[in-house]
Short mmCIF file of C-alpha atoms and ligand atoms in Angstrom, two decimals:
data_model
loop_
_atom_site.label_atom_id
_atom_site.label_comp_id
_atom_site.label_asym_id
_atom_site.label_seq_id
_atom_site.Cartn_x
_atom_site.Cartn_y
_atom_site.Cartn_z
CA UNK A 1 11.77 25.35 7.01
CA UNK A 2 8.40 23.91 6.01
CA UNK A 3 5.86 22.66 8.48
CA UNK A 4 3.26 19.96 8.03
CA UNK A 5 0.35 18.95 10.25
CA UNK A 6 -0.95 15.45 9.63
CA UNK A 7 -4.32 15.81 11.28
CA UNK A 8 -7.20 13.69 12.53
CA UNK A 9 -5.50 10.32 11.99
CA UNK A 10 -4.83 7.47 14.41
CA UNK A 11 -1.13 7.46 15.28
CA UNK A 12 0.15 3.89 15.67
CA UNK A 13 3.51 3.00 17.18
CA UNK A 14 4.87 -0.18 18.68
CA UNK A 15 3.92 1.27 22.08
CA UNK A 16 0.26 2.03 21.40
CA UNK A 17 -2.30 3.80 19.23
CA UNK A 18 -4.27 7.01 19.71
CA UNK A 19 -6.05 9.77 17.84
CA UNK A 20 -3.45 12.49 17.33
CA UNK A 21 -2.25 15.26 15.04
CA UNK A 22 1.40 14.93 14.08
CA UNK A 23 3.28 18.20 13.70
CA UNK A 24 6.39 18.17 11.52
CA UNK A 25 8.88 21.03 11.54
CA UNK A 26 11.54 20.80 8.84
CA UNK A 27 13.06 17.32 8.82
CA UNK A 28 11.84 16.32 12.29
CA UNK A 29 8.69 15.39 14.14
CA UNK A 30 7.94 18.33 16.42
CA UNK A 31 4.98 17.05 18.44
CA UNK A 32 2.03 14.73 18.72
CA UNK A 33 -0.96 16.86 19.63
CA UNK A 34 -4.49 16.10 20.79
CA UNK A 35 -6.69 16.26 17.68
CA UNK A 36 -7.58 19.86 16.83
CA UNK A 37 -5.49 21.30 19.65
CA UNK A 38 -2.68 22.55 17.45
CA UNK A 39 -3.99 25.91 16.34
CA UNK A 40 -2.79 27.94 19.36
CA UNK A 41 0.68 26.33 19.05
CA UNK A 42 1.07 26.55 15.30
CA UNK A 43 1.76 29.99 13.98
CA UNK A 44 2.64 30.85 10.41
CA UNK A 45 2.41 28.65 7.36
CA UNK A 46 1.67 24.97 7.72
CA UNK A 47 0.60 22.39 5.17
CA UNK A 48 -2.29 20.33 6.46
CA UNK A 49 -2.73 16.69 5.47
CA UNK A 50 -6.12 15.22 6.35
CA UNK A 51 -5.72 11.71 7.76
CA UNK A 52 -9.33 11.20 8.84
CA UNK A 53 -10.05 7.47 8.93
CA UNK A 54 -6.37 6.68 8.26
CA UNK A 55 -3.49 5.29 10.28
CA UNK A 56 -0.35 7.37 10.75
CA UNK A 57 2.66 5.11 11.24
CA UNK A 58 6.47 5.47 11.30
CA UNK A 59 8.02 5.01 7.86
CA UNK A 60 8.90 1.39 7.16
CA UNK A 61 12.47 0.20 7.57
CA UNK A 62 13.56 -2.63 5.30
CA UNK A 63 16.87 -3.93 6.64
CA UNK A 64 17.39 -6.48 3.87
CA UNK A 65 17.60 -5.33 0.25
CA UNK A 66 19.95 -5.97 -2.66
CA UNK A 67 19.87 -3.19 -5.25
CA UNK A 68 22.19 -3.67 -8.27
CA UNK A 69 23.64 -6.76 -6.68
CA UNK A 70 25.99 -8.89 -8.79
CA UNK A 71 24.85 -12.52 -8.71
CA UNK A 72 25.44 -15.44 -11.08
CA UNK A 73 26.90 -13.29 -13.86
CA UNK A 74 24.15 -10.67 -13.80
CA UNK A 75 22.87 -7.85 -11.55
CA UNK A 76 19.62 -7.57 -9.63
CA UNK A 77 17.37 -5.47 -11.81
CA UNK A 78 16.49 -2.61 -9.45
CA UNK A 79 19.03 0.19 -9.24
CA UNK A 80 19.29 2.30 -6.10
CA UNK A 81 17.14 4.84 -7.99
CA UNK A 82 14.32 2.52 -9.10
CA UNK A 83 14.42 0.30 -6.02
CA UNK A 84 14.17 3.11 -3.50
CA UNK A 85 11.31 4.71 -5.44
CA UNK A 86 9.43 1.41 -5.37
CA UNK A 87 10.16 1.15 -1.65
CA UNK A 88 8.69 4.62 -1.13
CA UNK A 89 5.51 3.65 -3.01
CA UNK A 90 5.12 0.88 -0.47
CA UNK A 91 5.69 3.04 2.62
CA UNK A 92 9.33 2.20 3.28
CA UNK A 93 11.40 5.26 4.08
CA UNK A 94 14.74 3.62 4.96
CA UNK A 95 16.54 0.62 3.50
CA UNK A 96 19.68 -1.07 4.73
CA UNK A 97 21.31 -2.69 1.70
CA UNK A 98 24.35 -4.99 1.58
CA UNK A 99 27.76 -3.84 0.39
CA UNK A 100 29.91 -6.82 -0.62
CA UNK A 101 33.56 -7.46 0.11
CA UNK A 102 34.83 -8.90 -3.19
CA UNK A 103 36.82 -12.11 -2.74
CA UNK A 104 40.53 -11.26 -2.69
CA UNK A 105 39.80 -7.62 -1.83
CA UNK A 106 38.98 -5.71 1.34
CA UNK A 107 35.59 -4.88 2.90
CA UNK A 108 36.53 -1.20 2.70
CA UNK A 109 36.83 -1.46 -1.09
CA UNK A 110 33.41 -3.10 -1.21
CA UNK A 111 31.90 -0.29 0.83
CA UNK A 112 33.38 2.36 -1.44
CA UNK A 113 31.88 0.65 -4.52
CA UNK A 114 28.41 0.49 -2.94
CA UNK A 115 28.63 4.06 -1.61
CA UNK A 116 29.34 5.25 -5.16
CA UNK A 117 26.46 3.22 -6.56
CA UNK A 118 23.95 4.69 -4.13
CA UNK A 119 25.29 8.24 -3.92
CA UNK A 120 22.85 10.80 -5.35
CA UNK A 121 20.43 8.09 -6.51
CA UNK A 122 18.21 7.18 -3.59
CA UNK A 123 14.71 8.54 -3.03
CA UNK A 124 14.78 7.51 0.64
CA UNK A 125 17.46 7.21 3.33
CA UNK A 126 19.78 4.23 3.24
CA UNK A 127 22.51 2.45 5.14
CA UNK A 128 24.75 -0.53 4.51
CA UNK A 129 25.55 -3.85 6.10
CA UNK A 130 28.78 -5.49 4.94
CA UNK A 131 28.89 -8.98 3.42
CA UNK A 132 32.15 -10.64 4.42
CA UNK A 133 32.94 -13.05 1.62
CA UNK A 134 36.63 -13.48 2.48
CA UNK A 135 37.32 -13.54 6.23
CA UNK A 136 41.04 -12.75 6.20
CA UNK A 137 43.11 -11.10 8.96
CA UNK A 138 42.89 -7.86 6.98
CA UNK A 139 39.10 -8.09 6.77
CA UNK A 140 38.87 -8.70 10.52
CA UNK A 141 41.12 -5.69 11.18
CA UNK A 142 38.86 -3.46 9.11
CA UNK A 143 35.69 -4.32 11.01
CA UNK A 144 36.29 -1.83 13.83
CA UNK A 145 36.79 1.07 11.41
CA UNK A 146 33.65 0.13 9.50
CA UNK A 147 31.64 0.07 12.73
CA UNK A 148 32.99 3.57 13.47
CA UNK A 149 31.76 4.68 10.04
CA UNK A 150 28.23 3.44 10.72
CA UNK A 151 28.41 -0.01 9.11
CA UNK A 152 27.64 -1.93 12.28
CA UNK A 153 26.46 -5.29 10.96
CA UNK A 154 28.22 -8.01 8.95
CA UNK A 155 26.60 -10.80 6.96
CA UNK A 156 28.24 -14.19 6.72
CA UNK A 157 27.18 -17.14 4.59
CA UNK A 158 27.10 -20.82 5.55
CA UNK A 159 25.85 -21.40 1.97
CA UNK A 160 27.32 -20.82 -1.51
CA UNK A 161 30.73 -22.54 -1.22
CA UNK A 162 33.31 -20.83 -3.42
CA UNK A 163 31.28 -17.61 -3.62
CA UNK A 164 30.27 -16.12 -0.27
CA UNK A 165 30.82 -19.16 1.98
CA UNK A 166 32.75 -18.97 5.26
CA UNK A 167 33.79 -22.06 7.19
CA UNK A 168 33.13 -22.44 10.92
CA UNK A 169 36.60 -21.15 11.85
CA UNK A 170 36.13 -18.01 9.79
CA UNK A 171 32.67 -17.54 11.24
CA UNK A 172 33.95 -17.88 14.80
CA UNK A 173 36.73 -15.35 14.19
CA UNK A 174 34.33 -12.86 12.63
CA UNK A 175 31.92 -13.31 15.54
CA UNK A 176 34.70 -12.76 18.09
CA UNK A 177 35.72 -9.56 16.31
CA UNK A 178 32.10 -8.45 16.08
CA UNK A 179 31.68 -9.02 19.83
CA UNK A 180 34.76 -6.89 20.51
CA UNK A 181 33.69 -4.04 18.22
CA UNK A 182 29.97 -3.77 18.99
CA UNK A 183 28.90 -5.25 15.67
CA UNK A 184 26.09 -7.69 14.94
CA UNK A 185 26.60 -10.80 12.82
CA UNK A 186 23.86 -11.58 10.32
CA UNK A 187 23.79 -15.17 9.14
CA UNK A 188 22.61 -16.86 5.96
CA UNK A 189 22.06 -20.18 7.66
CA UNK A 190 21.91 -23.06 5.20
CA UNK A 191 24.43 -25.92 5.14
CA UNK A 192 25.99 -25.13 1.75
CA UNK A 193 28.44 -28.03 1.74
CA UNK A 194 25.66 -30.62 2.11
CA UNK A 195 23.45 -28.70 -0.35
CA UNK A 196 26.19 -28.88 -2.98
CA UNK A 197 26.29 -32.69 -2.66
CA UNK A 198 22.52 -32.88 -3.24
CA UNK A 199 22.80 -30.48 -6.18
CA UNK A 200 25.56 -32.52 -7.79
CA UNK A 201 23.50 -35.72 -7.38
CA UNK A 202 20.37 -34.09 -8.84
CA UNK A 203 22.20 -32.81 -11.91
CA UNK A 204 23.93 -36.18 -12.40
CA UNK A 205 20.46 -37.79 -12.45
CA UNK A 206 19.27 -35.37 -15.12
CA UNK A 207 17.01 -33.45 -12.70
CA UNK A 208 17.40 -29.85 -13.84
CA UNK A 209 14.02 -28.13 -13.26
CA UNK A 210 13.54 -25.13 -10.93
CA UNK A 211 11.68 -27.32 -8.42
CA UNK A 212 15.03 -29.08 -7.75
CA UNK A 213 16.27 -25.82 -6.24
CA UNK A 214 13.86 -26.46 -3.37
CA UNK A 215 14.43 -30.19 -3.24
CA UNK A 216 18.19 -29.76 -2.80
CA UNK A 217 17.80 -27.22 0.01
CA UNK A 218 15.69 -29.11 2.58
CA UNK A 219 14.53 -27.35 5.72
CA UNK A 220 16.61 -29.63 7.99
CA UNK A 221 19.77 -28.13 6.48
CA UNK A 222 18.51 -24.69 7.44
CA UNK A 223 17.77 -25.95 10.94
CA UNK A 224 21.22 -27.52 11.26
CA UNK A 225 23.04 -24.39 10.10
CA UNK A 226 20.93 -22.18 12.37
CA UNK A 227 21.85 -24.39 15.34
CA UNK A 228 25.56 -24.19 14.45
CA UNK A 229 25.43 -20.40 14.03
CA UNK A 230 23.75 -20.05 17.43
CA UNK A 231 26.38 -22.26 19.13
CA UNK A 232 29.25 -20.30 17.55
CA UNK A 233 27.65 -16.94 18.46
CA UNK A 234 27.18 -18.13 22.05
CA UNK A 235 30.84 -19.11 22.21
CA UNK A 236 31.89 -15.71 20.87
CA UNK A 237 29.35 -13.81 22.98
CA UNK A 238 28.15 -12.08 19.86
CA UNK A 239 24.63 -10.91 18.97
CA UNK A 240 23.26 -12.95 16.09
CA UNK A 241 20.61 -12.04 13.55
CA UNK A 242 19.37 -14.87 11.34
CA UNK A 243 18.36 -13.42 7.98
CA UNK A 244 15.50 -14.70 5.81
CA UNK A 245 14.47 -17.50 8.18
CA UNK A 246 12.06 -19.81 6.33
CA UNK A 247 11.87 -23.13 8.17
CA UNK A 248 10.16 -24.43 11.30
CA UNK A 249 13.36 -26.30 12.25
CA UNK A 250 15.34 -23.06 12.20
CA UNK A 251 12.67 -21.24 14.19
CA UNK A 252 12.78 -23.94 16.87
CA UNK A 253 16.53 -23.33 17.28
CA UNK A 254 16.01 -19.58 17.59
CA UNK A 255 13.22 -20.07 20.13
CA UNK A 256 15.41 -22.31 22.29
CA UNK A 257 18.25 -19.79 22.20
CA UNK A 258 15.99 -16.85 23.04
CA UNK A 259 14.35 -18.75 25.88
CA UNK A 260 17.87 -19.25 27.25
CA UNK A 261 18.45 -15.49 27.06
CA UNK A 262 20.88 -15.51 24.15
CA UNK A 263 20.77 -12.38 21.95
CA UNK A 264 19.52 -14.16 18.84
CA UNK A 265 17.02 -12.51 16.52
CA UNK A 266 15.22 -13.86 13.49
CA UNK A 267 14.04 -12.10 10.38
CA UNK A 268 11.56 -13.58 7.97
CA UNK A 269 10.29 -12.24 4.65
CA UNK A 270 6.80 -12.06 3.09
CA UNK A 271 7.65 -14.79 0.56
CA UNK A 272 8.09 -17.27 3.43
CA UNK A 273 4.72 -16.30 4.89
CA UNK A 274 2.64 -16.33 1.70
CA UNK A 275 4.25 -18.27 -1.17
CA UNK A 276 4.12 -22.07 -1.36
CA UNK A 277 7.00 -24.31 -2.47
CA UNK A 278 4.71 -25.72 -5.21
CA UNK A 279 5.25 -22.48 -7.15
CA UNK A 280 8.73 -23.72 -8.10
CA UNK A 281 7.07 -26.51 -10.10
CA UNK A 282 5.37 -24.17 -12.59
CA UNK A 283 5.27 -25.10 -16.29
CA UNK A 284 7.83 -23.88 -18.82
CA UNK A 285 10.38 -22.46 -16.38
CA UNK A 286 7.68 -20.40 -14.58
CA UNK A 287 9.08 -21.91 -11.37
CA UNK A 288 12.30 -19.94 -11.88
CA UNK A 289 10.41 -16.80 -10.86
CA UNK A 290 10.18 -18.24 -7.36
CA UNK A 291 13.77 -19.40 -6.92
CA UNK A 292 15.36 -17.81 -3.87
CA UNK A 293 17.49 -19.09 -0.99
CA UNK A 294 16.39 -20.43 1.38
CA UNK A 295 13.66 -21.78 -0.90
CA UNK A 296 9.92 -21.34 -0.48
CA UNK A 297 8.43 -23.86 1.97
CA UNK A 298 5.05 -25.51 2.65
CA UNK A 299 2.11 -24.04 4.57
CA UNK A 300 3.22 -25.85 7.75
CA UNK A 301 6.29 -23.60 7.84
CA UNK A 302 4.20 -20.51 7.00
CA UNK A 303 1.96 -21.18 10.01
CA UNK A 304 4.92 -21.63 12.34
CA UNK A 305 6.41 -18.34 11.11
CA UNK A 306 3.16 -16.44 11.66
CA UNK A 307 3.08 -17.85 15.20
CA UNK A 308 6.71 -16.74 15.63
CA UNK A 309 5.80 -13.21 14.57
CA UNK A 310 3.11 -13.16 17.23
CA UNK A 311 5.33 -14.53 20.00
CA UNK A 312 8.40 -12.40 19.05
CA UNK A 313 10.53 -15.44 18.26
CA UNK A 314 10.62 -13.81 14.83
CA UNK A 315 11.48 -10.16 15.44
CA UNK A 316 11.58 -8.53 12.00
CA UNK A 317 9.98 -8.77 8.58
CA UNK A 318 12.32 -7.56 5.83
CA UNK A 319 12.06 -8.37 2.13
CA UNK A 320 15.42 -9.72 0.91
CA UNK A 321 14.43 -7.77 -2.20
CA UNK A 322 16.69 -9.16 -4.93
CA UNK A 323 14.80 -8.94 -8.22
CA UNK A 324 15.80 -10.58 -11.48
CA UNK A 325 13.68 -10.26 -14.62
CA UNK A 326 12.21 -13.49 -15.94
CA UNK A 327 13.35 -12.61 -19.45
CA UNK A 328 17.11 -12.96 -19.90
CA UNK A 329 17.87 -13.29 -16.17
CA UNK A 330 15.77 -16.07 -14.61
CA UNK A 331 15.81 -17.68 -18.08
CA UNK A 332 19.52 -18.33 -17.67
CA UNK A 333 18.44 -21.38 -15.68
CA UNK A 334 16.75 -23.19 -18.59
CA UNK A 335 18.12 -26.74 -18.44
CA UNK A 336 20.07 -26.15 -15.20
CA UNK A 337 18.36 -24.84 -12.06
CA UNK A 338 21.73 -23.86 -10.53
CA UNK A 339 22.04 -21.10 -13.16
CA UNK A 340 18.85 -19.34 -12.03
CA UNK A 341 19.83 -16.15 -10.20
CA UNK A 342 18.51 -16.45 -6.64
CA UNK A 343 16.13 -13.82 -5.39
CA UNK A 344 12.62 -12.37 -5.42
CA UNK A 345 11.23 -8.86 -5.83
CA UNK A 346 9.28 -7.48 -2.88
CA UNK A 347 10.50 -4.15 -1.51
CA UNK A 348 7.26 -2.41 -2.53
CA UNK A 349 4.83 -4.78 -0.83
CA UNK A 350 6.17 -5.48 2.65
CA UNK A 351 3.92 -3.16 4.68
CA UNK A 352 0.84 -4.26 2.74
CA UNK A 353 1.62 -7.97 3.02
CA UNK A 354 2.34 -7.88 6.75
CA UNK A 355 -0.82 -5.79 7.19
CA UNK A 356 -2.77 -8.81 5.90
CA UNK A 357 -1.70 -10.42 9.18
CA UNK A 358 -3.58 -7.64 11.00
CA UNK A 359 -6.64 -8.20 8.80
CA UNK A 360 -6.48 -11.93 9.55
CA UNK A 361 -6.27 -11.27 13.30
CA UNK A 362 -2.77 -12.74 13.60
CA UNK A 363 -1.06 -9.44 14.50
CA UNK A 364 -2.07 -6.24 16.24
CA UNK A 365 -1.57 -2.88 14.54
CA UNK A 366 1.19 -2.11 17.04
CA UNK A 367 2.95 -5.38 16.25
CA UNK A 368 2.72 -4.57 12.52
CA UNK A 369 4.62 -1.34 13.17
CA UNK A 370 7.08 -3.07 15.50
CA UNK A 371 7.94 -5.75 12.93
CA UNK A 372 8.29 -3.42 9.97
CA UNK A 373 9.83 -0.31 11.53
CA UNK A 374 10.59 -0.16 15.24
CA UNK A 375 12.47 -3.39 15.86
CA UNK A 376 14.54 -3.11 12.67
CA UNK A 377 15.50 0.39 13.83
CA UNK A 378 16.37 -0.82 17.33
CA UNK A 379 18.39 -3.81 16.21
CA UNK A 380 20.36 -1.94 13.58
CA UNK A 381 21.28 1.29 15.36
CA UNK A 382 18.69 3.60 13.84
CA UNK A 383 16.39 4.11 16.84
CA UNK A 384 15.03 6.61 17.93
CA UNK A 385 16.05 8.62 14.89
CA UNK A 386 13.97 6.23 12.78
CA UNK A 387 11.17 3.76 13.56
CA UNK A 388 9.16 5.94 15.94
CA UNK A 389 6.90 8.99 16.09
CA UNK A 390 8.82 10.62 18.94
CA UNK A 391 9.38 14.39 18.96
CA UNK A 392 12.90 14.91 17.57
CA UNK A 393 12.82 11.79 15.38
CA UNK A 394 13.19 12.09 11.62
CA UNK A 395 9.86 12.97 10.08
CA UNK A 396 9.52 9.68 8.19
CA UNK A 397 5.92 8.65 8.25
CA UNK A 398 3.16 6.99 6.32
CA UNK A 399 -0.52 7.75 6.08
CA UNK A 400 -2.08 4.32 5.60
CA UNK A 401 -5.62 3.80 4.37
CA UNK A 402 -7.18 0.66 5.86
CA UNK A 403 -10.15 0.95 3.48
CA UNK A 404 -8.15 0.62 0.28
CA UNK A 405 -8.43 -2.63 -1.72
CA UNK A 406 -5.99 -3.47 -4.53
CA UNK A 407 -4.74 -6.34 -6.64
CA UNK A 408 -0.98 -6.77 -6.85
CA UNK A 409 0.66 -7.33 -10.21
CA UNK A 410 3.51 -6.47 -12.55
CA UNK A 411 1.36 -4.02 -14.53
CA UNK A 412 0.93 -1.74 -11.54
CA UNK A 413 4.03 -2.20 -9.40
CA UNK A 414 7.00 0.17 -9.52
CA UNK A 415 9.87 -2.28 -9.15
CA UNK A 416 12.07 -2.67 -12.25
CA UNK A 417 11.18 -6.30 -12.83
CA UNK A 418 8.94 -7.94 -15.43
CA UNK A 419 6.86 -10.14 -13.13
CA UNK A 420 5.26 -10.08 -9.70
CA UNK A 421 5.68 -12.91 -7.22
CA UNK A 422 2.22 -11.91 -5.91
CA UNK A 423 0.40 -11.57 -9.25
CA UNK A 424 -3.36 -11.37 -8.70
CA UNK A 425 -3.23 -11.26 -4.92
CA UNK A 426 -5.91 -9.04 -3.34
CA UNK A 427 -4.68 -6.70 -0.64
CA UNK A 428 -6.72 -4.84 1.94
CA UNK A 429 -5.17 -1.56 3.03
CA UNK A 430 -2.75 0.66 1.19
CA UNK A 431 -0.26 3.48 1.43
CA UNK A 432 -1.69 6.90 0.67
CA UNK A 433 0.97 9.45 1.59
CA UNK A 434 4.65 9.07 2.51
CA UNK A 435 6.84 11.67 4.17
CA UNK A 436 10.61 11.26 4.24
CA UNK A 437 12.56 13.65 6.49
CA UNK A 438 9.77 16.21 6.22
CA UNK A 439 9.41 15.96 2.43
CA UNK A 440 6.19 14.58 1.00
CA UNK A 441 7.47 12.00 -1.47
CA UNK A 442 4.16 10.24 -2.12
CA UNK A 443 1.29 12.68 -2.07
CA UNK A 444 -2.09 10.98 -1.89
CA UNK A 445 -1.04 8.52 -4.59
CA UNK A 446 1.13 10.87 -6.67
CA UNK A 447 4.87 10.32 -6.56
CA UNK A 448 6.80 13.51 -5.73
CA UNK A 449 10.09 11.96 -4.64
CA UNK A 450 13.42 12.56 -6.30
CA UNK A 451 16.74 10.88 -6.85
CA UNK A 452 19.25 12.17 -4.34
CA UNK A 453 16.80 13.07 -1.57
CA UNK A 454 17.89 9.96 0.33
CA UNK A 455 20.98 10.25 2.51
CA UNK A 456 23.40 7.69 3.85
CA UNK A 457 22.56 7.04 7.50
CA UNK A 458 25.47 5.90 9.67
CA UNK A 459 24.23 3.43 12.27
CA UNK A 460 25.23 3.00 15.92
CA UNK A 461 26.49 -0.30 17.40
CA UNK A 462 24.16 -2.94 18.82
CA UNK A 463 22.83 -1.83 22.20
CA UNK A 464 22.16 -5.11 23.93
CA UNK A 465 18.91 -6.84 24.65
CA UNK A 466 16.81 -3.72 24.44
CA UNK A 467 14.02 -5.38 22.46
CA UNK A 468 11.45 -6.59 24.97
CA UNK A 469 9.16 -9.52 24.24
CA UNK A 470 5.65 -8.17 23.51
CA UNK A 471 3.96 -6.82 26.61
CA UNK A 472 7.06 -7.20 28.78
CA UNK A 473 7.88 -3.77 30.23
CA UNK A 474 7.53 -2.04 26.89
CA UNK A 475 8.62 1.60 26.82
CA UNK A 476 5.80 3.94 25.94
CA UNK A 477 6.80 6.01 22.94
CA UNK A 478 3.54 7.73 22.19
CA UNK A 479 3.03 10.87 24.29
CA UNK A 480 0.88 13.85 23.44
CA UNK A 481 2.28 17.38 23.50
CA UNK A 482 5.77 18.76 23.96
CA UNK A 483 7.06 20.50 20.86
CA UNK A 484 10.81 20.22 20.54
O1 LIG B 501 17.91 -15.78 -2.90
C1 LIG B 501 18.34 -14.84 -2.25
N1 LIG B 501 18.06 -14.75 -0.98
N2 LIG B 501 19.10 -13.90 -2.86
C2 LIG B 501 19.74 -12.82 -2.25
C3 LIG B 501 21.02 -13.17 -1.59
C4 LIG B 501 20.84 -13.64 -0.18
O2 LIG B 501 21.30 -14.72 0.15
O3 LIG B 501 20.26 -12.92 0.64
ZN1 LIG B 502 21.21 -14.74 2.25
ZN1 LIG B 503 19.59 -11.25 0.92
#
């Protein structure tokens, strides 16, 4: 078993920051030691990684990715191999992707398909949520078994009628079953029935450009659907996680529910914090690069979301990584915006982009870690195995260099997609070294990962309201000493 000492860095967790050496033994974190105090404890061979001037943080956990996802007659362009390598470059050491129940088939069949796709391919650990696209009695019956097998969260769609859409009755039944089995319901909250009317009217008027994708998905329809999802979850007594929240109206609904003590959690994504709706109006189909659902919004919404990240009304930043190449994939939407596959690339840039919130003084370092690793782990049954630097936890960690400065772009990223949504953006800070279960997979800027290193991680059921609001009786999870 190999041992590693990450020395002289500043260890940052959601609970606090301090100068510490992190000792790794095999696949686990063995101890956090006072700087330089390890030598009497450490006997035998140990690899030393110098983290002077660097931050040492738990590996990132991206609980919203779509590798090789079928959509609109094509597949998202990152495979589990390429997508997890790109994630590793960006300091993410665990993804939770979405297996899909095919319509007319069972969730179990969907899980088997996705398990086969990922098996032996991933560079980092991975788990699955289940997309329920056909809420039948059989599907409801299977939920308990899936929870037992570590698939403890189920995504439902209020959008995409005829594809993934569930009506309110199906949603309520799924939520009741989730409540009875310890599962969490994840909701794509946009009113798809109303959106389809607006889409039909736009096309009938000859309005076919990518910008119409945004115009036909107004923020009020996200707010309305979020409200409805919260009411139904309250009725079913089921924990609710709103995925890819983009709109101030939706955030207001989540805030009201959380203030009333309802277990409702919101996730947003970097694209909703940084990218403006005007990007969908680019010349010559350029706008298609920015088509995702919900759509990009204006800076007013960005500001509200940043405030939500600070106040914990938004609990998680994930990416909704769902890349489609501009050539041949996004281009399918020439002359009809409804044919543009929905989704943006981003799995590689999440830690860096959220870190810009630290630079701007909007977030603390601890909150950065909480949003990108600890809370995702807690909400999705991975904590304390992942998302912390506790002795006994998986040795997934990142050495982050706050002094690095880079420009993002398609020429330098590692995602299998021919454009960057953040082309030309300057980033302060950067990932230097990444360790996944005790293996150095990014070594001071050199990739040393491999397909098949990543393992499927079964997740435990939702554990109640264990995520405190910032500063409210937070558990300290940074303690020096105590090898395990
Ligand atoms: O546009 C998006 N978000 N594509 C991925 C599928 C989804 O709804 O998350
Ligand atoms: Zn969605
Ligand atoms: Zn998604």
